[in-house]
């Protein structure tokens, strides 16, 4: 038994599947990129709302990078004994990577222009990433001269950086 399907029917089916797939893809994209208000309704995406949402998402990405930087600095400071040359070299490498990450984060936060409505959020973000930069430099200073005084200064700088990050996270623009 041979079943024949006309080409026109195949084209209609393929076109229908393509249209339905396109509509489903556009729906998913809309759900992902549309900002929502406090009542769970989608907001109208004007250029200013789009710019604010893009900057807000960028700041949230920076917060994630600050958390990873925090974990790295805490891990570095947890190494109490740097008397062994091998551990000193590993700590030096780690301190250098963390300092480079902090400098890159400072550069991004400083030179990413915010929308006018989010200048206050930018100031909080820059203050937080600069605090992490100071903490990374203090950790590098401790690795360069592994004395307890330098380690305490690095721990205090990390504490100040955490406070600045918490202040940024408490901003009403960052709904975590």
Short mmCIF file of N, CA and C in Angstrom, two decimals:
data_model
loop_
_atom_site.label_atom_id
_atom_site.label_comp_id
_atom_site.label_asym_id
_atom_site.label_seq_id
_atom_site.Cartn_x
_atom_site.Cartn_y
_atom_site.Cartn_z
N UNK A 1 0.83 -1.16 0.00
CA UNK A 1 0.00 0.00 0.00
C UNK A 1 0.89 1.24 0.00
N UNK A 2 0.61 2.18 -0.87
CA UNK A 2 1.36 3.40 -1.02
C UNK A 2 0.44 4.57 -0.71
N UNK A 3 0.92 5.44 0.22
CA UNK A 3 0.15 6.63 0.58
C UNK A 3 0.78 7.82 -0.13
N UNK A 4 -0.04 8.54 -0.83
CA UNK A 4 0.45 9.71 -1.55
C UNK A 4 -0.03 10.97 -0.86
N UNK A 5 0.94 11.85 -0.62
CA UNK A 5 0.61 13.14 -0.02
C UNK A 5 0.98 14.20 -1.05
N UNK A 6 0.05 15.03 -1.41
CA UNK A 6 0.37 16.04 -2.40
C UNK A 6 1.40 17.04 -1.87
N UNK A 7 2.21 17.56 -2.77
CA UNK A 7 3.25 18.52 -2.37
C UNK A 7 2.63 19.77 -1.75
N UNK A 8 1.53 20.18 -2.25
CA UNK A 8 0.88 21.37 -1.71
C UNK A 8 0.54 21.17 -0.23
N UNK A 9 0.08 19.98 0.16
CA UNK A 9 -0.24 19.69 1.56
C UNK A 9 1.03 19.71 2.42
N UNK A 10 2.13 19.18 1.88
CA UNK A 10 3.40 19.19 2.62
C UNK A 10 3.87 20.63 2.84
N UNK A 11 3.77 21.46 1.80
CA UNK A 11 4.17 22.87 1.92
C UNK A 11 3.31 23.60 2.94
N UNK A 12 2.02 23.30 2.95
CA UNK A 12 1.12 23.95 3.91
C UNK A 12 1.48 23.51 5.33
N UNK A 13 1.76 22.24 5.52
CA UNK A 13 2.13 21.74 6.85
C UNK A 13 3.46 22.36 7.30
N UNK A 14 4.45 22.39 6.42
CA UNK A 14 5.75 22.98 6.77
C UNK A 14 5.62 24.47 7.07
N UNK A 15 4.84 25.18 6.29
CA UNK A 15 4.63 26.61 6.54
C UNK A 15 3.93 26.82 7.88
N UNK A 16 2.96 25.98 8.18
CA UNK A 16 2.25 26.09 9.46
C UNK A 16 3.19 25.84 10.63
N UNK A 17 4.02 24.81 10.52
CA UNK A 17 4.98 24.51 11.58
C UNK A 17 5.98 25.66 11.74
N UNK A 18 6.43 26.22 10.63
CA UNK A 18 7.37 27.34 10.68
C UNK A 18 6.73 28.57 11.33
N UNK A 19 5.51 28.87 10.99
CA UNK A 19 4.81 30.02 11.58
C UNK A 19 4.60 29.80 13.07
N UNK A 20 4.16 28.62 13.46
CA UNK A 20 3.92 28.32 14.88
C UNK A 20 5.25 28.37 15.65
N UNK A 21 6.33 27.82 15.08
CA UNK A 21 7.64 27.87 15.74
C UNK A 21 8.14 29.29 15.89
N UNK A 22 7.95 30.11 14.87
CA UNK A 22 8.37 31.51 14.94
C UNK A 22 7.59 32.25 16.02
N UNK A 23 6.28 32.06 16.04
CA UNK A 23 5.47 32.72 17.07
C UNK A 23 5.85 32.26 18.47
N UNK A 24 6.11 30.98 18.65
CA UNK A 24 6.52 30.46 19.97
C UNK A 24 7.87 31.03 20.36
N UNK A 25 8.81 31.13 19.42
CA UNK A 25 10.12 31.71 19.71
C UNK A 25 10.02 33.18 20.09
N UNK A 26 9.20 33.93 19.37
CA UNK A 26 9.01 35.34 19.71
C UNK A 26 8.34 35.50 21.08
N UNK A 27 7.42 34.61 21.40
CA UNK A 27 6.78 34.66 22.72
C UNK A 27 7.81 34.44 23.83
N UNK A 28 8.67 33.44 23.65
CA UNK A 28 9.69 33.14 24.65
C UNK A 28 10.65 34.31 24.79
N UNK A 29 11.09 34.89 23.68
CA UNK A 29 11.96 36.06 23.74
C UNK A 29 11.30 37.22 24.48
N UNK A 30 10.04 37.43 24.21
CA UNK A 30 9.30 38.50 24.89
C UNK A 30 9.22 38.25 26.39
N UNK A 31 8.97 37.02 26.79
CA UNK A 31 8.89 36.70 28.23
C UNK A 31 10.25 36.89 28.91
N UNK A 32 11.33 36.58 28.22
CA UNK A 32 12.66 36.66 28.82
C UNK A 32 13.11 38.11 28.94
N UNK A 33 12.88 38.93 27.93
CA UNK A 33 13.47 40.27 27.90
C UNK A 33 12.52 41.38 28.32
N UNK A 34 11.28 41.09 28.61
CA UNK A 34 10.35 42.13 29.03
C UNK A 34 10.45 42.33 30.54
N UNK A 35 10.69 43.56 30.98
CA UNK A 35 10.70 43.81 32.43
C UNK A 35 9.28 43.81 32.98
N UNK A 36 9.16 43.45 34.26
CA UNK A 36 7.85 43.34 34.90
C UNK A 36 7.79 44.34 36.05
N UNK A 37 6.61 44.89 36.29
CA UNK A 37 6.46 45.82 37.41
C UNK A 37 6.16 45.06 38.69
N UNK A 38 5.91 45.80 39.76
CA UNK A 38 5.69 45.19 41.08
C UNK A 38 4.47 44.28 41.15
N UNK A 39 3.46 44.54 40.33
CA UNK A 39 2.25 43.71 40.33
C UNK A 39 2.33 42.53 39.36
N UNK A 40 3.48 42.35 38.72
CA UNK A 40 3.65 41.22 37.81
C UNK A 40 3.14 41.48 36.41
N UNK A 41 2.93 42.73 36.06
CA UNK A 41 2.48 43.07 34.72
C UNK A 41 3.67 43.53 33.89
N UNK A 42 3.65 43.21 32.59
CA UNK A 42 4.76 43.65 31.74
C UNK A 42 4.74 45.17 31.56
N UNK A 43 5.92 45.76 31.51
CA UNK A 43 6.03 47.20 31.32
C UNK A 43 6.24 47.49 29.84
N UNK A 44 5.78 48.64 29.42
CA UNK A 44 5.98 49.07 28.05
C UNK A 44 7.47 49.37 27.85
N UNK A 45 8.04 48.80 26.81
CA UNK A 45 9.47 48.98 26.59
C UNK A 45 9.75 50.21 25.73
N UNK A 46 9.85 51.34 26.39
CA UNK A 46 10.30 52.54 25.70
C UNK A 46 11.83 52.50 25.69
N UNK A 47 12.47 53.35 24.90
CA UNK A 47 13.94 53.34 24.89
C UNK A 47 14.55 53.60 26.28
N UNK A 48 13.93 54.47 27.07
CA UNK A 48 14.49 54.75 28.40
C UNK A 48 14.33 53.56 29.34
N UNK A 49 13.20 52.88 29.26
CA UNK A 49 12.99 51.69 30.09
C UNK A 49 13.96 50.58 29.66
N UNK A 50 14.16 50.44 28.35
CA UNK A 50 15.08 49.43 27.84
C UNK A 50 16.51 49.70 28.31
N UNK A 51 16.92 50.98 28.27
CA UNK A 51 18.27 51.34 28.72
C UNK A 51 18.42 51.09 30.22
N UNK A 52 17.40 51.47 31.00
CA UNK A 52 17.46 51.25 32.45
C UNK A 52 17.51 49.77 32.78
N UNK A 53 16.72 48.97 32.08
CA UNK A 53 16.72 47.53 32.33
C UNK A 53 18.06 46.90 31.94
N UNK A 54 18.62 47.35 30.83
CA UNK A 54 19.93 46.83 30.43
C UNK A 54 21.01 47.17 31.44
N UNK A 55 21.00 48.40 31.94
CA UNK A 55 22.01 48.79 32.94
C UNK A 55 21.79 48.04 34.24
N UNK A 56 20.53 47.87 34.63
CA UNK A 56 20.21 47.14 35.86
C UNK A 56 20.73 45.70 35.77
N UNK A 57 20.54 45.07 34.64
CA UNK A 57 21.04 43.69 34.46
C UNK A 57 22.57 43.65 34.47
N UNK A 58 23.19 44.70 33.94
CA UNK A 58 24.65 44.78 33.97
C UNK A 58 25.15 44.87 35.41
N UNK A 59 24.48 45.68 36.22
CA UNK A 59 24.86 45.82 37.63
C UNK A 59 24.67 44.49 38.36
N UNK A 60 23.61 43.77 38.04
CA UNK A 60 23.40 42.47 38.67
C UNK A 60 24.52 41.50 38.27
N UNK A 61 24.98 41.58 37.03
CA UNK A 61 26.13 40.77 36.61
C UNK A 61 27.38 41.17 37.40
N UNK A 62 27.58 42.47 37.60
CA UNK A 62 28.72 42.92 38.40
C UNK A 62 28.64 42.39 39.82
N UNK A 63 27.42 42.34 40.38
CA UNK A 63 27.26 41.80 41.73
C UNK A 63 27.71 40.34 41.79
N UNK A 64 27.36 39.58 40.78
CA UNK A 64 27.81 38.18 40.73
C UNK A 64 29.32 38.08 40.66
N UNK A 65 29.93 38.95 39.87
CA UNK A 65 31.39 38.95 39.77
C UNK A 65 32.02 39.40 41.08
N UNK A 66 31.38 40.34 41.79
CA UNK A 66 31.90 40.76 43.10
C UNK A 66 31.82 39.61 44.10
N UNK A 67 30.76 38.82 44.04
CA UNK A 67 30.64 37.67 44.94
C UNK A 67 31.75 36.65 44.67
N UNK A 68 32.04 36.41 43.40
CA UNK A 68 33.14 35.48 43.07
C UNK A 68 34.48 36.05 43.51
N UNK A 69 34.66 37.35 43.34
CA UNK A 69 35.88 38.01 43.80
C UNK A 69 36.00 37.91 45.31
N UNK A 70 34.88 38.10 46.00
CA UNK A 70 34.85 37.99 47.46
C UNK A 70 35.27 36.60 47.90
N UNK A 71 34.73 35.59 47.24
CA UNK A 71 35.08 34.21 47.60
C UNK A 71 36.57 33.95 47.36
N UNK A 72 37.11 34.47 46.27
CA UNK A 72 38.53 34.30 46.00
C UNK A 72 39.40 35.00 47.02
N UNK A 73 39.02 36.22 47.40
CA UNK A 73 39.80 36.96 48.40
C UNK A 73 39.72 36.27 49.76
N UNK A 74 38.54 35.78 50.09
CA UNK A 74 38.40 35.07 51.37
C UNK A 74 39.25 33.80 51.39
N UNK A 75 39.25 33.08 50.26
CA UNK A 75 40.08 31.88 50.17
C UNK A 75 41.56 32.21 50.27
N UNK A 76 41.96 33.32 49.67
CA UNK A 76 43.36 33.73 49.74
C UNK A 76 43.73 34.10 51.18
N UNK A 77 42.85 34.83 51.84
CA UNK A 77 43.15 35.24 53.22
C UNK A 77 43.07 34.08 54.21
N UNK A 78 42.41 32.99 53.81
CA UNK A 78 42.32 31.83 54.70
C UNK A 78 43.66 31.09 54.80
N UNK A 79 44.54 31.34 53.85
CA UNK A 79 45.87 30.71 53.89
C UNK A 79 46.72 31.47 54.90
N UNK A 80 46.74 30.97 56.10
CA UNK A 80 47.45 31.68 57.17
C UNK A 80 48.96 31.53 57.08
N UNK A 81 49.44 30.40 56.55
CA UNK A 81 50.88 30.15 56.54
C UNK A 81 51.41 30.28 55.11
N UNK A 82 52.19 31.30 54.86
CA UNK A 82 52.81 31.49 53.54
C UNK A 82 54.33 31.36 53.64
N UNK A 83 54.80 30.57 54.58
CA UNK A 83 56.25 30.41 54.76
C UNK A 83 56.85 29.49 53.71
N UNK A 84 56.07 28.57 53.16
CA UNK A 84 56.55 27.65 52.14
C UNK A 84 56.60 28.39 50.79
N UNK A 85 57.73 28.33 50.08
CA UNK A 85 57.83 29.05 48.80
C UNK A 85 56.76 28.63 47.78
N UNK A 86 56.40 27.37 47.74
CA UNK A 86 55.38 26.91 46.79
C UNK A 86 54.03 27.55 47.09
N UNK A 87 53.66 27.58 48.36
CA UNK A 87 52.38 28.21 48.72
C UNK A 87 52.43 29.72 48.50
N UNK A 88 53.58 30.30 48.69
CA UNK A 88 53.74 31.74 48.44
C UNK A 88 53.57 32.05 46.95
N UNK A 89 54.12 31.22 46.08
CA UNK A 89 53.97 31.43 44.64
C UNK A 89 52.51 31.24 44.21
N UNK A 90 51.85 30.20 44.76
CA UNK A 90 50.43 29.98 44.44
C UNK A 90 49.59 31.17 44.90
N UNK A 91 49.86 31.63 46.12
CA UNK A 91 49.12 32.78 46.65
C UNK A 91 49.40 34.03 45.82
N UNK A 92 50.63 34.19 45.37
CA UNK A 92 50.99 35.34 44.54
C UNK A 92 50.24 35.30 43.21
N UNK A 93 50.17 34.13 42.61
CA UNK A 93 49.42 33.96 41.36
C UNK A 93 47.94 34.28 41.56
N UNK A 94 47.39 33.74 42.64
CA UNK A 94 45.97 33.96 42.93
C UNK A 94 45.71 35.45 43.21
N UNK A 95 46.59 36.09 43.95
CA UNK A 95 46.42 37.51 44.25
C UNK A 95 46.49 38.34 42.98
N UNK A 96 47.38 37.97 42.08
CA UNK A 96 47.49 38.70 40.82
C UNK A 96 46.22 38.55 39.98
N UNK A 97 45.69 37.33 39.88
CA UNK A 97 44.46 37.10 39.12
C UNK A 97 43.30 37.89 39.73
N UNK A 98 43.19 37.86 41.05
CA UNK A 98 42.10 38.57 41.71
C UNK A 98 42.23 40.08 41.52
N UNK A 99 43.44 40.60 41.60
CA UNK A 99 43.65 42.03 41.38
C UNK A 99 43.31 42.41 39.95
N UNK A 100 43.67 41.57 38.98
CA UNK A 100 43.32 41.86 37.59
C UNK A 100 41.81 41.83 37.39
N UNK A 101 41.14 40.86 38.00
CA UNK A 101 39.67 40.81 37.91
C UNK A 101 39.05 42.06 38.52
N UNK A 102 39.58 42.50 39.64
CA UNK A 102 39.05 43.70 40.29
C UNK A 102 39.27 44.94 39.44
N UNK A 103 40.44 45.05 38.84
CA UNK A 103 40.72 46.21 37.98
C UNK A 103 39.80 46.22 36.77
N UNK A 104 39.57 45.05 36.18
CA UNK A 104 38.67 44.95 35.03
C UNK A 104 37.24 45.34 35.44
N UNK A 105 36.82 44.90 36.60
CA UNK A 105 35.48 45.25 37.10
C UNK A 105 35.38 46.75 37.36
N UNK A 106 36.41 47.34 37.92
CA UNK A 106 36.42 48.79 38.16
C UNK A 106 36.33 49.53 36.83
N UNK A 107 37.08 49.07 35.84
CA UNK A 107 37.07 49.72 34.54
C UNK A 107 35.67 49.67 33.92
N UNK A 108 35.03 48.50 33.97
CA UNK A 108 33.70 48.37 33.41
C UNK A 108 32.70 49.25 34.13
N UNK A 109 32.72 49.23 35.45
CA UNK A 109 31.75 50.02 36.22
C UNK A 109 31.96 51.51 36.03
N UNK A 110 33.20 51.92 35.90
CA UNK A 110 33.49 53.35 35.76
C UNK A 110 33.11 53.86 34.38
N UNK A 111 33.35 53.07 33.35
CA UNK A 111 33.18 53.56 31.98
C UNK A 111 31.91 53.08 31.29
N UNK A 112 31.03 52.38 31.99
CA UNK A 112 29.75 52.02 31.41
C UNK A 112 28.77 53.13 31.75
N UNK A 113 28.29 53.83 30.74
CA UNK A 113 27.42 54.97 31.03
C UNK A 113 26.02 54.51 31.44
N UNK A 114 25.52 55.05 32.55
CA UNK A 114 24.17 54.68 32.98
C UNK A 114 23.12 55.61 32.37
N UNK A 115 21.87 55.18 32.33
CA UNK A 115 20.81 56.13 31.99
C UNK A 115 20.71 57.17 33.10
N UNK A 116 20.17 58.32 32.79
CA UNK A 116 20.12 59.41 33.77
C UNK A 116 19.40 59.00 35.06
N UNK A 117 18.39 58.17 34.94
CA UNK A 117 17.63 57.77 36.13
C UNK A 117 18.43 56.88 37.07
N UNK A 118 19.52 56.30 36.59
CA UNK A 118 20.27 55.34 37.40
C UNK A 118 21.65 55.84 37.80
N UNK A 119 21.83 57.14 37.87
CA UNK A 119 23.13 57.69 38.28
C UNK A 119 23.44 57.29 39.73
N UNK A 120 22.43 57.29 40.59
CA UNK A 120 22.65 56.88 41.98
C UNK A 120 23.08 55.43 42.08
N UNK A 121 22.48 54.57 41.25
CA UNK A 121 22.87 53.16 41.23
C UNK A 121 24.30 53.01 40.73
N UNK A 122 24.68 53.82 39.74
CA UNK A 122 26.06 53.79 39.24
C UNK A 122 27.03 54.17 40.34
N UNK A 123 26.69 55.21 41.12
CA UNK A 123 27.58 55.64 42.20
C UNK A 123 27.77 54.52 43.22
N UNK A 124 26.68 53.83 43.57
CA UNK A 124 26.79 52.70 44.50
C UNK A 124 27.64 51.58 43.91
N UNK A 125 27.43 51.28 42.62
CA UNK A 125 28.19 50.20 41.98
C UNK A 125 29.67 50.54 41.90
N UNK A 126 30.00 51.77 41.53
CA UNK A 126 31.40 52.17 41.45
C UNK A 126 32.05 52.11 42.83
N UNK A 127 31.33 52.58 43.85
CA UNK A 127 31.89 52.53 45.21
C UNK A 127 32.16 51.09 45.64
N UNK A 128 31.23 50.19 45.31
CA UNK A 128 31.40 48.78 45.70
C UNK A 128 32.58 48.14 44.96
N UNK A 129 32.68 48.36 43.65
CA UNK A 129 33.78 47.71 42.92
C UNK A 129 35.12 48.34 43.30
N UNK A 130 35.14 49.62 43.58
CA UNK A 130 36.40 50.23 44.04
C UNK A 130 36.81 49.67 45.40
N UNK A 131 35.83 49.38 46.26
CA UNK A 131 36.15 48.76 47.55
C UNK A 131 36.76 47.38 47.35
N UNK A 132 36.22 46.63 46.39
CA UNK A 132 36.79 45.32 46.10
C UNK A 132 38.18 45.45 45.49
N UNK A 133 38.40 46.50 44.72
CA UNK A 133 39.74 46.76 44.18
C UNK A 133 40.73 47.03 45.30
N UNK A 134 40.32 47.84 46.28
CA UNK A 134 41.19 48.12 47.42
C UNK A 134 41.46 46.86 48.23
N UNK A 135 40.42 46.01 48.38
CA UNK A 135 40.61 44.76 49.12
C UNK A 135 41.57 43.83 48.37
N UNK A 136 41.45 43.78 47.05
CA UNK A 136 42.36 42.93 46.26
C UNK A 136 43.79 43.44 46.36
N UNK A 137 43.97 44.76 46.34
CA UNK A 137 45.32 45.32 46.48
C UNK A 137 45.88 45.07 47.88
N UNK A 138 45.02 45.14 48.89
CA UNK A 138 45.46 44.86 50.25
C UNK A 138 45.88 43.39 50.39
N UNK A 139 45.15 42.49 49.73
CA UNK A 139 45.53 41.07 49.75
C UNK A 139 46.86 40.87 49.03
N UNK A 140 47.05 41.56 47.91
CA UNK A 140 48.33 41.46 47.19
C UNK A 140 49.47 42.00 48.05
N UNK A 141 49.20 43.08 48.77
CA UNK A 141 50.21 43.64 49.68
C UNK A 141 50.56 42.62 50.77
N UNK A 142 49.54 41.92 51.28
CA UNK A 142 49.78 40.91 52.31
C UNK A 142 50.61 39.75 51.76
N UNK A 143 50.32 39.33 50.52
CA UNK A 143 51.09 38.24 49.92
C UNK A 143 52.52 38.70 49.70
N UNK A 144 52.71 39.97 49.32
CA UNK A 144 54.06 40.49 49.11
C UNK A 144 54.85 40.60 50.40
N UNK A 145 54.17 40.91 51.48
CA UNK A 145 54.82 41.01 52.80
C UNK A 145 53.91 40.29 53.79
N UNK A 146 54.04 38.95 53.88
CA UNK A 146 53.10 38.16 54.68
C UNK A 146 53.28 38.35 56.20
N UNK A 147 52.83 39.49 56.67
CA UNK A 147 52.84 39.78 58.10
C UNK A 147 51.41 39.87 58.58
N UNK A 148 51.21 39.61 59.86
CA UNK A 148 49.86 39.60 60.41
C UNK A 148 49.18 40.97 60.30
N UNK A 149 49.95 42.03 60.43
CA UNK A 149 49.39 43.38 60.31
C UNK A 149 48.79 43.59 58.92
N UNK A 150 49.49 43.17 57.89
CA UNK A 150 49.00 43.31 56.52
C UNK A 150 47.78 42.42 56.27
N UNK A 151 47.78 41.25 56.87
CA UNK A 151 46.63 40.35 56.73
C UNK A 151 45.39 40.97 57.38
N UNK A 152 45.56 41.57 58.54
CA UNK A 152 44.44 42.23 59.22
C UNK A 152 43.90 43.39 58.38
N UNK A 153 44.80 44.17 57.80
CA UNK A 153 44.37 45.27 56.94
C UNK A 153 43.59 44.76 55.74
N UNK A 154 44.04 43.65 55.16
CA UNK A 154 43.33 43.06 54.03
C UNK A 154 41.95 42.56 54.44
N UNK A 155 41.86 41.96 55.61
CA UNK A 155 40.57 41.47 56.10
C UNK A 155 39.61 42.64 56.36
N UNK A 156 40.14 43.73 56.91
CA UNK A 156 39.31 44.90 57.14
C UNK A 156 38.84 45.50 55.82
N UNK A 157 39.72 45.55 54.83
CA UNK A 157 39.34 46.07 53.51
C UNK A 157 38.27 45.19 52.87
N UNK A 158 38.38 43.88 53.05
CA UNK A 158 37.36 42.97 52.54
C UNK A 158 36.03 43.19 53.25
N UNK A 159 36.07 43.45 54.54
CA UNK A 159 34.85 43.74 55.29
C UNK A 159 34.17 45.02 54.78
N UNK A 160 34.97 46.05 54.49
CA UNK A 160 34.41 47.30 53.95
C UNK A 160 33.81 47.06 52.56
N UNK A 161 34.47 46.22 51.78
CA UNK A 161 33.95 45.91 50.44
C UNK A 161 32.62 45.16 50.54
N UNK A 162 32.51 44.27 51.49
CA UNK A 162 31.24 43.54 51.67
C UNK A 162 30.12 44.50 52.07
N UNK A 163 30.45 45.46 52.94
CA UNK A 163 29.44 46.45 53.33
C UNK A 163 28.98 47.26 52.13
N UNK A 164 29.91 47.66 51.27
CA UNK A 164 29.56 48.43 50.08
C UNK A 164 28.70 47.59 49.13
N UNK A 165 29.04 46.30 49.00
CA UNK A 165 28.24 45.43 48.14
C UNK A 165 26.84 45.24 48.70
N UNK A 166 26.73 45.11 50.02
CA UNK A 166 25.40 44.97 50.62
C UNK A 166 24.57 46.23 50.43
N UNK A 167 25.21 47.39 50.50
CA UNK A 167 24.50 48.64 50.25
C UNK A 167 23.98 48.68 48.81
N UNK A 168 24.80 48.20 47.87
CA UNK A 168 24.38 48.14 46.48
C UNK A 168 23.22 47.16 46.31
N UNK A 169 23.31 46.01 46.96
CA UNK A 169 22.25 45.01 46.85
C UNK A 169 20.94 45.49 47.46
N UNK A 170 21.01 46.41 48.41
CA UNK A 170 19.78 46.90 49.04
C UNK A 170 19.12 48.01 48.23
N UNK A 171 19.70 48.39 47.11
CA UNK A 171 19.10 49.40 46.24
C UNK A 171 17.76 48.90 45.71
N UNK A 172 16.78 49.76 45.62
CA UNK A 172 15.48 49.31 45.08
C UNK A 172 15.55 48.91 43.60
N UNK A 173 16.59 49.30 42.90
CA UNK A 173 16.75 48.91 41.50
C UNK A 173 17.21 47.47 41.38
N UNK A 174 17.78 46.93 42.43
CA UNK A 174 18.28 45.55 42.38
C UNK A 174 17.32 44.68 43.16
N UNK A 175 16.42 44.04 42.46
CA UNK A 175 15.44 43.16 43.10
C UNK A 175 15.95 41.74 43.01
N UNK A 176 16.64 41.29 44.09
CA UNK A 176 17.21 39.94 44.06
C UNK A 176 16.34 39.00 44.81
#
